PDB file of C-alpha atoms in Angstrom:
ATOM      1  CA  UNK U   1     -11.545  13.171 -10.017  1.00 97.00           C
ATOM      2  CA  UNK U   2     -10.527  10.098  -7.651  1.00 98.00           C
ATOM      3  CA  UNK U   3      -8.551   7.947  -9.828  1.00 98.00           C
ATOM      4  CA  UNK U   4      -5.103   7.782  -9.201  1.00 98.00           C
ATOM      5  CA  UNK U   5      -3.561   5.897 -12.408  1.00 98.00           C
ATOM      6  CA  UNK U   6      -0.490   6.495 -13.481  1.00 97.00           C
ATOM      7  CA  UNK U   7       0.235   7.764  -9.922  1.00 98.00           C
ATOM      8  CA  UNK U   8       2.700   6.254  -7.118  1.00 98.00           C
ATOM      9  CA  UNK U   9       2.112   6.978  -3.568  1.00 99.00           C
ATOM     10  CA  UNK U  10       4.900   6.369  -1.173  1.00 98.00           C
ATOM     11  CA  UNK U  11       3.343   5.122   2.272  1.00 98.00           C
ATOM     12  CA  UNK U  12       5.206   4.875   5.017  1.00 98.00           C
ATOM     13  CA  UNK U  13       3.811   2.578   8.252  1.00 97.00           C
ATOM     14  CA  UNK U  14       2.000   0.641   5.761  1.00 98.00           C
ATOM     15  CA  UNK U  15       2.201  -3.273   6.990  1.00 96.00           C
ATOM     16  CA  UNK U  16      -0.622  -3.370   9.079  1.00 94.00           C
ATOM     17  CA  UNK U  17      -3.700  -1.189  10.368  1.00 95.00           C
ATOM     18  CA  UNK U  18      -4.351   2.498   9.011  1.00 97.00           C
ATOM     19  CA  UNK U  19      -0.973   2.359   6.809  1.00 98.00           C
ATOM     20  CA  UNK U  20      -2.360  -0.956   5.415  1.00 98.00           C
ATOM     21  CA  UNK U  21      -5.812  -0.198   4.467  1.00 98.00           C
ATOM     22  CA  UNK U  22      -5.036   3.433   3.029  1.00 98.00           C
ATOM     23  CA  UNK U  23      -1.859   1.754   0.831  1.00 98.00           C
ATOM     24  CA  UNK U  24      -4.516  -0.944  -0.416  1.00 98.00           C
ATOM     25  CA  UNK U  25      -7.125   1.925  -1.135  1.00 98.00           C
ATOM     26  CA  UNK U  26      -4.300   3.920  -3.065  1.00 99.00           C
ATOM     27  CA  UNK U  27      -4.166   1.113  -5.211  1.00 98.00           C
ATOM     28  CA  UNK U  28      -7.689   0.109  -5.173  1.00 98.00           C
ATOM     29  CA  UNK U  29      -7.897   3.664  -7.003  1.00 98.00           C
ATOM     30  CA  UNK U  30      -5.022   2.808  -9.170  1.00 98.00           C
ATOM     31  CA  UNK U  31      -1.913   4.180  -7.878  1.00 98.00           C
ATOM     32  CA  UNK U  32       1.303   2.054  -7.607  1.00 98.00           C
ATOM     33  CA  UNK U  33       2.493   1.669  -4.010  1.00 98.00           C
ATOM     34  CA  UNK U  34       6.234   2.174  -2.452  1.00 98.00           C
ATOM     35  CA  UNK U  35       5.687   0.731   1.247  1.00 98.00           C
ATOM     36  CA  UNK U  36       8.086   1.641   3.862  1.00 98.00           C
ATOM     37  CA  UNK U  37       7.809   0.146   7.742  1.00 97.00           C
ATOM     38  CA  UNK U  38      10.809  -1.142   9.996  1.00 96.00           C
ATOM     39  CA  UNK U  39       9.886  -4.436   9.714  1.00 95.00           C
ATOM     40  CA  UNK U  40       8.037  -4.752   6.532  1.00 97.00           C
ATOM     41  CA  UNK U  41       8.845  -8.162   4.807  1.00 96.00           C
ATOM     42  CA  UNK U  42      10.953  -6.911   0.998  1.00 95.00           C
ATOM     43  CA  UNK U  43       9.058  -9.447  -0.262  1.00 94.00           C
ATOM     44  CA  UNK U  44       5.731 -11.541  -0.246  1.00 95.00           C
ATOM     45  CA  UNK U  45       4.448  -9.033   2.677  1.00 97.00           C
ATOM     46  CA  UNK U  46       0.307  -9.493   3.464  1.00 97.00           C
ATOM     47  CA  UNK U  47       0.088  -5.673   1.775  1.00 98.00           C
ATOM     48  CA  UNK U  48       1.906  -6.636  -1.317  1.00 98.00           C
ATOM     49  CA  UNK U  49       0.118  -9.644  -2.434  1.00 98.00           C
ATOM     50  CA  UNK U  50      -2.778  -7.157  -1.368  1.00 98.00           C
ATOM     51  CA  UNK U  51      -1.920  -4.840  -3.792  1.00 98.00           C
ATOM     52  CA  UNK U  52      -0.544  -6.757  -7.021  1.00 98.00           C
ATOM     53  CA  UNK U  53      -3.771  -8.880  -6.495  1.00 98.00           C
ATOM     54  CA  UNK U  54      -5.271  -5.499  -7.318  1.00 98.00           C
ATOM     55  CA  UNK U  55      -3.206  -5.124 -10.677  1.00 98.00           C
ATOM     56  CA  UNK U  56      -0.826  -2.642  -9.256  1.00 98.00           C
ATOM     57  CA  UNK U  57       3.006  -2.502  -8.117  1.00 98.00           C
ATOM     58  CA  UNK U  58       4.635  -2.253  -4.841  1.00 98.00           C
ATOM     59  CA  UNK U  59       8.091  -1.993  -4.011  1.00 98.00           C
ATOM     60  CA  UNK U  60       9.401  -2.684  -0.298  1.00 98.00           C
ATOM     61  CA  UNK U  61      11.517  -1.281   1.902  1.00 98.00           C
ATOM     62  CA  UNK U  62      12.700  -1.325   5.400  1.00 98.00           C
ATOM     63  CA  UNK U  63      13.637   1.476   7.362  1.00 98.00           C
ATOM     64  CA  UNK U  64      13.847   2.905  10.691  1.00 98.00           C
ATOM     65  CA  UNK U  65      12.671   6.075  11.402  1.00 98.00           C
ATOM     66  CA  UNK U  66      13.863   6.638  15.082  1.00 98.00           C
ATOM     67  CA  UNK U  67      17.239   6.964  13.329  1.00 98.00           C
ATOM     68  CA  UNK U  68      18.129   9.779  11.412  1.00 98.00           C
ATOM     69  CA  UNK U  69      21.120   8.594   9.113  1.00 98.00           C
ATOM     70  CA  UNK U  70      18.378   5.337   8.223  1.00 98.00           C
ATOM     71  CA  UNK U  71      15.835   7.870   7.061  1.00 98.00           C
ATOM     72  CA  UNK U  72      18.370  10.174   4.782  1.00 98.00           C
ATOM     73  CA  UNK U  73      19.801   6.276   3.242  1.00 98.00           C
ATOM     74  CA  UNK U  74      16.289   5.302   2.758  1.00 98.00           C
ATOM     75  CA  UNK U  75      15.471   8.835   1.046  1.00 98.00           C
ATOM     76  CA  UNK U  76      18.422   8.451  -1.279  1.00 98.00           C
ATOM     77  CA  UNK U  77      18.011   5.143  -2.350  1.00 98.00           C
ATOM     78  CA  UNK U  78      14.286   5.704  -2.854  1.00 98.00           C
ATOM     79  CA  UNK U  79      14.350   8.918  -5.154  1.00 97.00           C
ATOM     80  CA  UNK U  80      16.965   7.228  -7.430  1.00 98.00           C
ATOM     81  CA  UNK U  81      14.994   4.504  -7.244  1.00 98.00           C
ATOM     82  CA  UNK U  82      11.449   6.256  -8.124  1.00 98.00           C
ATOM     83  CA  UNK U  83      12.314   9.497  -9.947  1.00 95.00           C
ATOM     84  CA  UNK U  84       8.272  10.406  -9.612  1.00 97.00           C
ATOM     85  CA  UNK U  85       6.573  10.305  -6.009  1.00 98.00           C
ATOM     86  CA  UNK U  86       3.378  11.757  -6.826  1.00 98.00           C
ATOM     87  CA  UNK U  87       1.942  11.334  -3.133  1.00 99.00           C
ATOM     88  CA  UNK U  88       3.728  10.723   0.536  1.00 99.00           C
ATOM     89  CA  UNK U  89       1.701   8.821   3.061  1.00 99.00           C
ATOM     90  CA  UNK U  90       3.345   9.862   6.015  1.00 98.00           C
ATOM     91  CA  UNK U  91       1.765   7.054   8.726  1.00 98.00           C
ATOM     92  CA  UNK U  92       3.879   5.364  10.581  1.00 98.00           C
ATOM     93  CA  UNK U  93       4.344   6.182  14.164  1.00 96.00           C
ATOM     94  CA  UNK U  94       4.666   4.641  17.843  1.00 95.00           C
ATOM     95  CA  UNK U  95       3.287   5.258  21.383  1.00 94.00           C
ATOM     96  CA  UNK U  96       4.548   4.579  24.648  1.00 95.00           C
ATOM     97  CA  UNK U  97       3.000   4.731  28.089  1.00 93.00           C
ATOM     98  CA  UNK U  98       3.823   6.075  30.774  1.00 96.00           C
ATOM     99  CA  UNK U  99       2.840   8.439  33.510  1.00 97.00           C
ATOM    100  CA  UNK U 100       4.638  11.980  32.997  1.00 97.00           C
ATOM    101  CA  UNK U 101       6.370  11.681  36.581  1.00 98.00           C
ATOM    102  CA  UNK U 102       7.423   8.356  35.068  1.00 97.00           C
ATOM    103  CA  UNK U 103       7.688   9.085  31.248  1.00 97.00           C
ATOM    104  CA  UNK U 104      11.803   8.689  30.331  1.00 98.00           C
ATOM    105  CA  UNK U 105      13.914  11.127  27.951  1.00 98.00           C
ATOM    106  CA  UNK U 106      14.077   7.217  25.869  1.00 98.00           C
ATOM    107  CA  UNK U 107      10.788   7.095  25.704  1.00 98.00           C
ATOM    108  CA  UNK U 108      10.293  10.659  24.920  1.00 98.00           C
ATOM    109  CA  UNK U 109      13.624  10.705  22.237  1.00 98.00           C
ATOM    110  CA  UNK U 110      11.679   7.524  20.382  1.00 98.00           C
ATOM    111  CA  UNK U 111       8.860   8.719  19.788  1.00 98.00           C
ATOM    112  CA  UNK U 112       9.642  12.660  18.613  1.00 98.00           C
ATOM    113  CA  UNK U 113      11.861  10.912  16.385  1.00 98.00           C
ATOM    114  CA  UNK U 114       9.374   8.774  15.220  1.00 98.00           C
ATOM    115  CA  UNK U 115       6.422  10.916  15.131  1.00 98.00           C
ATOM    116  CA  UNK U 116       7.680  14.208  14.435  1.00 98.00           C
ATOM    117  CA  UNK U 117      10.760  14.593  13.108  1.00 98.00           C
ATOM    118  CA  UNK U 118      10.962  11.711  10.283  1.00 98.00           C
ATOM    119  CA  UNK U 119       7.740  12.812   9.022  1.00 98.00           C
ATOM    120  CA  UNK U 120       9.440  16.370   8.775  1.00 98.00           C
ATOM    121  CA  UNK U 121      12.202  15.136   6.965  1.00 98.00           C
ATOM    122  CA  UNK U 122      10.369  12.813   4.741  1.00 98.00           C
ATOM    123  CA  UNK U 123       7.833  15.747   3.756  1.00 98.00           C
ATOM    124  CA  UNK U 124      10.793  18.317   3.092  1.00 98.00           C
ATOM    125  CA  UNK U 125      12.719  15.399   1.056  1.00 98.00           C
ATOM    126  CA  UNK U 126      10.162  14.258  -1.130  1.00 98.00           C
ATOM    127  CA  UNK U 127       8.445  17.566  -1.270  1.00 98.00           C
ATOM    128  CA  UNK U 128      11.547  18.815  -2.772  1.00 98.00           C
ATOM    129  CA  UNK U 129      10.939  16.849  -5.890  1.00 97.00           C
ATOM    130  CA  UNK U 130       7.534  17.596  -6.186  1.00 98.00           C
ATOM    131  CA  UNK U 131       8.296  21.464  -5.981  1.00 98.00           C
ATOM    132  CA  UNK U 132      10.064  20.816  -9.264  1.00 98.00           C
ATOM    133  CA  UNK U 133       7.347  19.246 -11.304  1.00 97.00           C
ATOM    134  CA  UNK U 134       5.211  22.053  -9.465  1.00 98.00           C
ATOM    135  CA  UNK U 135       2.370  19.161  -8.022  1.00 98.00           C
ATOM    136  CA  UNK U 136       1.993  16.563  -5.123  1.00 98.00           C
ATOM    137  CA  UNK U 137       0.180  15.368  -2.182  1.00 99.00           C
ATOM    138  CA  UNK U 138       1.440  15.027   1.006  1.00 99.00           C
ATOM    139  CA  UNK U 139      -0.694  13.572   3.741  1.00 99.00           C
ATOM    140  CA  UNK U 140      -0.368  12.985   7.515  1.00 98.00           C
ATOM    141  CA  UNK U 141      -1.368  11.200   9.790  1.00 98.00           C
ATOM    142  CA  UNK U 142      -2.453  13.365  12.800  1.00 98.00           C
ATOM    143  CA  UNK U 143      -4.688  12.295  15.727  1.00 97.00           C
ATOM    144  CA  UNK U 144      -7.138  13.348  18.779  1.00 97.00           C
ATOM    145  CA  UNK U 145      -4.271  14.098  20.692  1.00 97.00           C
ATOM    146  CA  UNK U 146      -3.407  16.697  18.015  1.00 98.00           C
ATOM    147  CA  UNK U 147      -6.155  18.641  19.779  1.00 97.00           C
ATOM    148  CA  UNK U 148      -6.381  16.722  23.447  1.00 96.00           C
ATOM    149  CA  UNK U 149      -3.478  16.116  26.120  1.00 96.00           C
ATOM    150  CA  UNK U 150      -5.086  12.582  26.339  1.00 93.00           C
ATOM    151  CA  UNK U 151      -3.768  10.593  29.646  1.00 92.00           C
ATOM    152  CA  UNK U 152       0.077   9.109  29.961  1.00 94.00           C
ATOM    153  CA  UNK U 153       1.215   9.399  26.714  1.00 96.00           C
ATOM    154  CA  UNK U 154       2.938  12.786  27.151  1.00 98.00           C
ATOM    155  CA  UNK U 155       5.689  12.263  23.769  1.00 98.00           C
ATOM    156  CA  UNK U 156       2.502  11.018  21.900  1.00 97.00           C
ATOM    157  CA  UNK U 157       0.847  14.259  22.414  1.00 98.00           C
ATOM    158  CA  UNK U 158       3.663  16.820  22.220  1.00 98.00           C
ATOM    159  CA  UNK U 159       5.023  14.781  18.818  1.00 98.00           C
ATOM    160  CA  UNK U 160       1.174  15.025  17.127  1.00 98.00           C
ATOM    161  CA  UNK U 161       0.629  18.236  18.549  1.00 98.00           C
ATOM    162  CA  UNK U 162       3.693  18.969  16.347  1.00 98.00           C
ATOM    163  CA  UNK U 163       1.966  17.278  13.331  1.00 98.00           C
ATOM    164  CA  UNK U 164      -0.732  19.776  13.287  1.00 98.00           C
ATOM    165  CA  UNK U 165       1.482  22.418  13.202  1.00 98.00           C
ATOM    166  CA  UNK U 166       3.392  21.164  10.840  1.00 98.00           C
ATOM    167  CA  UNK U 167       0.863  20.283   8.388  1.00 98.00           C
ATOM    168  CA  UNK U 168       0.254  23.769   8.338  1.00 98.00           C
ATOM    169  CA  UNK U 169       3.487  24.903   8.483  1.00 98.00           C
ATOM    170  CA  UNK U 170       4.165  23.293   4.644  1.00 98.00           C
ATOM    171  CA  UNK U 171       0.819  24.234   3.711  1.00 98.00           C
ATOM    172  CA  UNK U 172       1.561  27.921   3.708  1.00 98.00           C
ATOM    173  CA  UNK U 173       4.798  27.549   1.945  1.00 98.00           C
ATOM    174  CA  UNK U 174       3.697  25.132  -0.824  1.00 98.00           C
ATOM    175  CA  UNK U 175      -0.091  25.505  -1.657  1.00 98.00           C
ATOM    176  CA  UNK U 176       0.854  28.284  -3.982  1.00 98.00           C
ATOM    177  CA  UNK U 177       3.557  25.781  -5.410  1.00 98.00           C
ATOM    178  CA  UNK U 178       0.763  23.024  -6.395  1.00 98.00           C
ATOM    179  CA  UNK U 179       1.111  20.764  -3.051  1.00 98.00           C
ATOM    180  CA  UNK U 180      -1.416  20.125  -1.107  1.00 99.00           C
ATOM    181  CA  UNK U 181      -0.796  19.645   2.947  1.00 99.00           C
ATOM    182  CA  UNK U 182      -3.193  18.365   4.815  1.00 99.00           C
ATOM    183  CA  UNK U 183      -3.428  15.381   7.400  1.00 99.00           C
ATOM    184  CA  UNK U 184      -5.940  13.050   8.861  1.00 98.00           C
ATOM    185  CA  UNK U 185      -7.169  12.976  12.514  1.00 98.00           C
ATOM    186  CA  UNK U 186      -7.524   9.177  13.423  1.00 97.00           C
ATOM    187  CA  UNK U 187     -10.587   8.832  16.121  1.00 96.00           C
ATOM    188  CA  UNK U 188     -10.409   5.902  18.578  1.00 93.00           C
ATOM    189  CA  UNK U 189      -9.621   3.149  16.115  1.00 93.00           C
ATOM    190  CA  UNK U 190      -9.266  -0.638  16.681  1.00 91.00           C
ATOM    191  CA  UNK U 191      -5.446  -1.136  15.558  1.00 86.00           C
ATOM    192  CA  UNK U 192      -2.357  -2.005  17.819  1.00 82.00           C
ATOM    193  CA  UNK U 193      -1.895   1.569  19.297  1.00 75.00           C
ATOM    194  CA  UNK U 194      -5.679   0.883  21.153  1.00 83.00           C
ATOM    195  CA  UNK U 195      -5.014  -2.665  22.363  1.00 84.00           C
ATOM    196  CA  UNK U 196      -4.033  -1.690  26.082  1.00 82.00           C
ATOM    197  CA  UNK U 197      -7.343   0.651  25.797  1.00 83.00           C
ATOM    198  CA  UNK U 198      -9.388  -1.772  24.412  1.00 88.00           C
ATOM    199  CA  UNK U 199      -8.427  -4.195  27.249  1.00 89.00           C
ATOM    200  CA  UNK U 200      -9.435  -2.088  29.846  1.00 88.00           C
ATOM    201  CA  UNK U 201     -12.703  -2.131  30.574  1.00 88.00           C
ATOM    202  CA  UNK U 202     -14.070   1.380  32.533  1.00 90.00           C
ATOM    203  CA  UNK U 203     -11.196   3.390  29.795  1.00 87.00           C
ATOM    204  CA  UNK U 204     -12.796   1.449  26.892  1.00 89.00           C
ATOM    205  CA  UNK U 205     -16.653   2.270  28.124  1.00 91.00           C
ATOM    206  CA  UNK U 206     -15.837   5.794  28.654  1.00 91.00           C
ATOM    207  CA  UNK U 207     -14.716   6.214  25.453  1.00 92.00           C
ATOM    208  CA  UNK U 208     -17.524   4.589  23.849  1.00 92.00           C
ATOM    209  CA  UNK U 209     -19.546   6.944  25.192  1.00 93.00           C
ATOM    210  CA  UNK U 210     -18.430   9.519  23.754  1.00 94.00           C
ATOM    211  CA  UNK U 211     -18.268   8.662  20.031  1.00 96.00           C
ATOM    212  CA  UNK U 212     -21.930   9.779  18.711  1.00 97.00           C
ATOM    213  CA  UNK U 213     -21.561   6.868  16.173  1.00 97.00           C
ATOM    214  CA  UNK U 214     -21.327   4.260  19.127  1.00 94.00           C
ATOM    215  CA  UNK U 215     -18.295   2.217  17.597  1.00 93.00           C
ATOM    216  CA  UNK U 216     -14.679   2.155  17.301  1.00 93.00           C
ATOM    217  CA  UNK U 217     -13.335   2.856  14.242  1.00 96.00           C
ATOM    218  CA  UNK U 218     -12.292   0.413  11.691  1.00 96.00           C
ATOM    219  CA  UNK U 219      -8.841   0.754   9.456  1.00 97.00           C
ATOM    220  CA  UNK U 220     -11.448   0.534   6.377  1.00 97.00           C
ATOM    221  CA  UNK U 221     -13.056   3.610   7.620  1.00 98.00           C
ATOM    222  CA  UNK U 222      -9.704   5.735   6.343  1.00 98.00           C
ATOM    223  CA  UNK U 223      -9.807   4.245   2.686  1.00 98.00           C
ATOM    224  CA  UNK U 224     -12.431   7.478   1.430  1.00 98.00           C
ATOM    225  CA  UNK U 225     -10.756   9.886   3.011  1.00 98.00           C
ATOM    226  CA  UNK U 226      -7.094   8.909   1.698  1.00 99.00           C
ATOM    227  CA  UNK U 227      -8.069   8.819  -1.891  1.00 99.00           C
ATOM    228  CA  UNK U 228      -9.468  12.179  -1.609  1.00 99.00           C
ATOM    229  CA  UNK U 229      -6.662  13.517   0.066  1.00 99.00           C
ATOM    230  CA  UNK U 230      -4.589  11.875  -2.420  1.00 99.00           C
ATOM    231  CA  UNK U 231      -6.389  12.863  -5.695  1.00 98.00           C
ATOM    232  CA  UNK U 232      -7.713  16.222  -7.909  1.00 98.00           C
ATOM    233  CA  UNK U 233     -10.879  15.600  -5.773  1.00 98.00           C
ATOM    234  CA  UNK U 234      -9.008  17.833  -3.126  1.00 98.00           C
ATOM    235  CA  UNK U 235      -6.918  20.296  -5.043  1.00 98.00           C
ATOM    236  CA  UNK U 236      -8.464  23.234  -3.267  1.00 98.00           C
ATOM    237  CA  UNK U 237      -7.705  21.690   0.187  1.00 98.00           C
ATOM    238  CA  UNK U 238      -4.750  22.813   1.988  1.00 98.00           C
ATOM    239  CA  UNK U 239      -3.369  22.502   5.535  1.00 98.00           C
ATOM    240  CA  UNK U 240      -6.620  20.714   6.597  1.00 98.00           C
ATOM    241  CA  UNK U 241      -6.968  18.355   9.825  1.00 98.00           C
ATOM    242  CA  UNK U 242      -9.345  16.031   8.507  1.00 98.00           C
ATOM    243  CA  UNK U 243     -11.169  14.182  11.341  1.00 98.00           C
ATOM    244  CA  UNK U 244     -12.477  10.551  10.902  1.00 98.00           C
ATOM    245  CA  UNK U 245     -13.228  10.006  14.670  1.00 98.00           C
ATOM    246  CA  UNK U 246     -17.191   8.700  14.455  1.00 98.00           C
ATOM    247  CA  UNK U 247     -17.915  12.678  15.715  1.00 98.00           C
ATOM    248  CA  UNK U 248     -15.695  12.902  18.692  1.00 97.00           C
ATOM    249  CA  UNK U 249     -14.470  16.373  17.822  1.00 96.00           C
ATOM    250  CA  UNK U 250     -18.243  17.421  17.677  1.00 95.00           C
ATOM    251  CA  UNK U 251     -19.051  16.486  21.182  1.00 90.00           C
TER     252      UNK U 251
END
């Protein structure tokens, strides 16, 4: 129920971090991989040699998804380019910091665009073409903030705020269709959105006390939960917010 051959999963964010380890677990589980980041290398990237190593495919692309007319070129060239996208990874994102008095309608524009409304489009896109073959997975990437305000990162919150709602959103529409919605709720993980955390001593130790499992979390940690989101392991899972956050929710 968790193998994914024959499949191809389209992640997006996927050159380093989450994005990377859930792209090398699609494959690990047999699916071929279309990666998609703004600066992904279109050839000999760290993730592809990661993934043909593992006997699968991978096709690169490049694409910026604070711009709108770069996301609808990307879709179009990627759908004639893969006729079949079985699963959409929808992972890559960006935060910026700032204190609300101080937080800028550029920093606020990037990352809704970003966040919130490439994911959208991607989902609605791609999701198109699985409505026609009446199957498909189409997977999130949510977060804590989702649920929490958390502290100067007011576009962060509002855009994965949006996410949940979203996720839901298509759920309700296509779950009758043979698509399952759902998204994953990253915890505090060690990647490059936590580095300024990390660094700060009193924010990092109050977090830490507040996971029950006593750690930050690991990109590896998201390679289960991907390949069940992704696979017939989940078909009666729809519009879920799927936590991996070492219990944080629970407390």
């Amino acid at each position: 129920m968790f193998s994914l051959e024959g499949k191809t999963a389209l992640v997006t964010g996927c050159k380093r971090g989450i994005g990377e380890a859930m792209a090398i677990a699609l494959a690990e589980a047999g699916a071929n991989i279309i990666g998609v980041s703004a600066s992904l290398e279109l050839k000999d990237s760290a993730i592809e040699k990661a993934v043909i190593a593992l006997g699968k495919k991978f096709y690169a692309y490049q694409c910026d998804f604070g711009n709108r007319d770069a996301i609808y070129q990307f879709i179009e060239k990627v759908k004639k380019e893969h006729t079949i996208i079985d699963i959409l990874v929808n992972n890559a994102g960006t935060i910026k910091r700032n204190p609300v008095a101080e937080h800028s309608d550029e920093y606020w524009d990037e990352v809704i665009a970003v966040n919130q409304t490439a994911p959208f489009i991607l989902s609605r896109e791609i999701g198109k073409e699985m409505l026609k073959k009446g199957s498909g997975k189409i997977i999130f990437t949510a977060s804590l903030l989702s649920f929490q305000g958390g502290i100067t990162v007011p576009g962060y919150a509002a855009s994965k705020g949006a996410i949940a709602q979203i996720t839901k959103a298509f759920s309700n529409e296509w779950a009758a269709k043979g698509i399952n919605v759902n998204a994953i709720v990253p915890g505090y993980i060690s990647t490059d959105n936590t580095s300024a955390l990390r660094a700060d001593e009193n924010r990092s130790r109050s977090i830490l006390e507040r996971i029950p499992a006593g750690r930050w979390g690991e990109p590896n940690d998201f390679k289960g939960p991907i390949v069940f989101l992704a696979s017939e392991a989940s078909n009666y899972v729809h519009g879920t917010l799927l936590t991996v956050d070492g219990g944080w929710m629970a407390r």
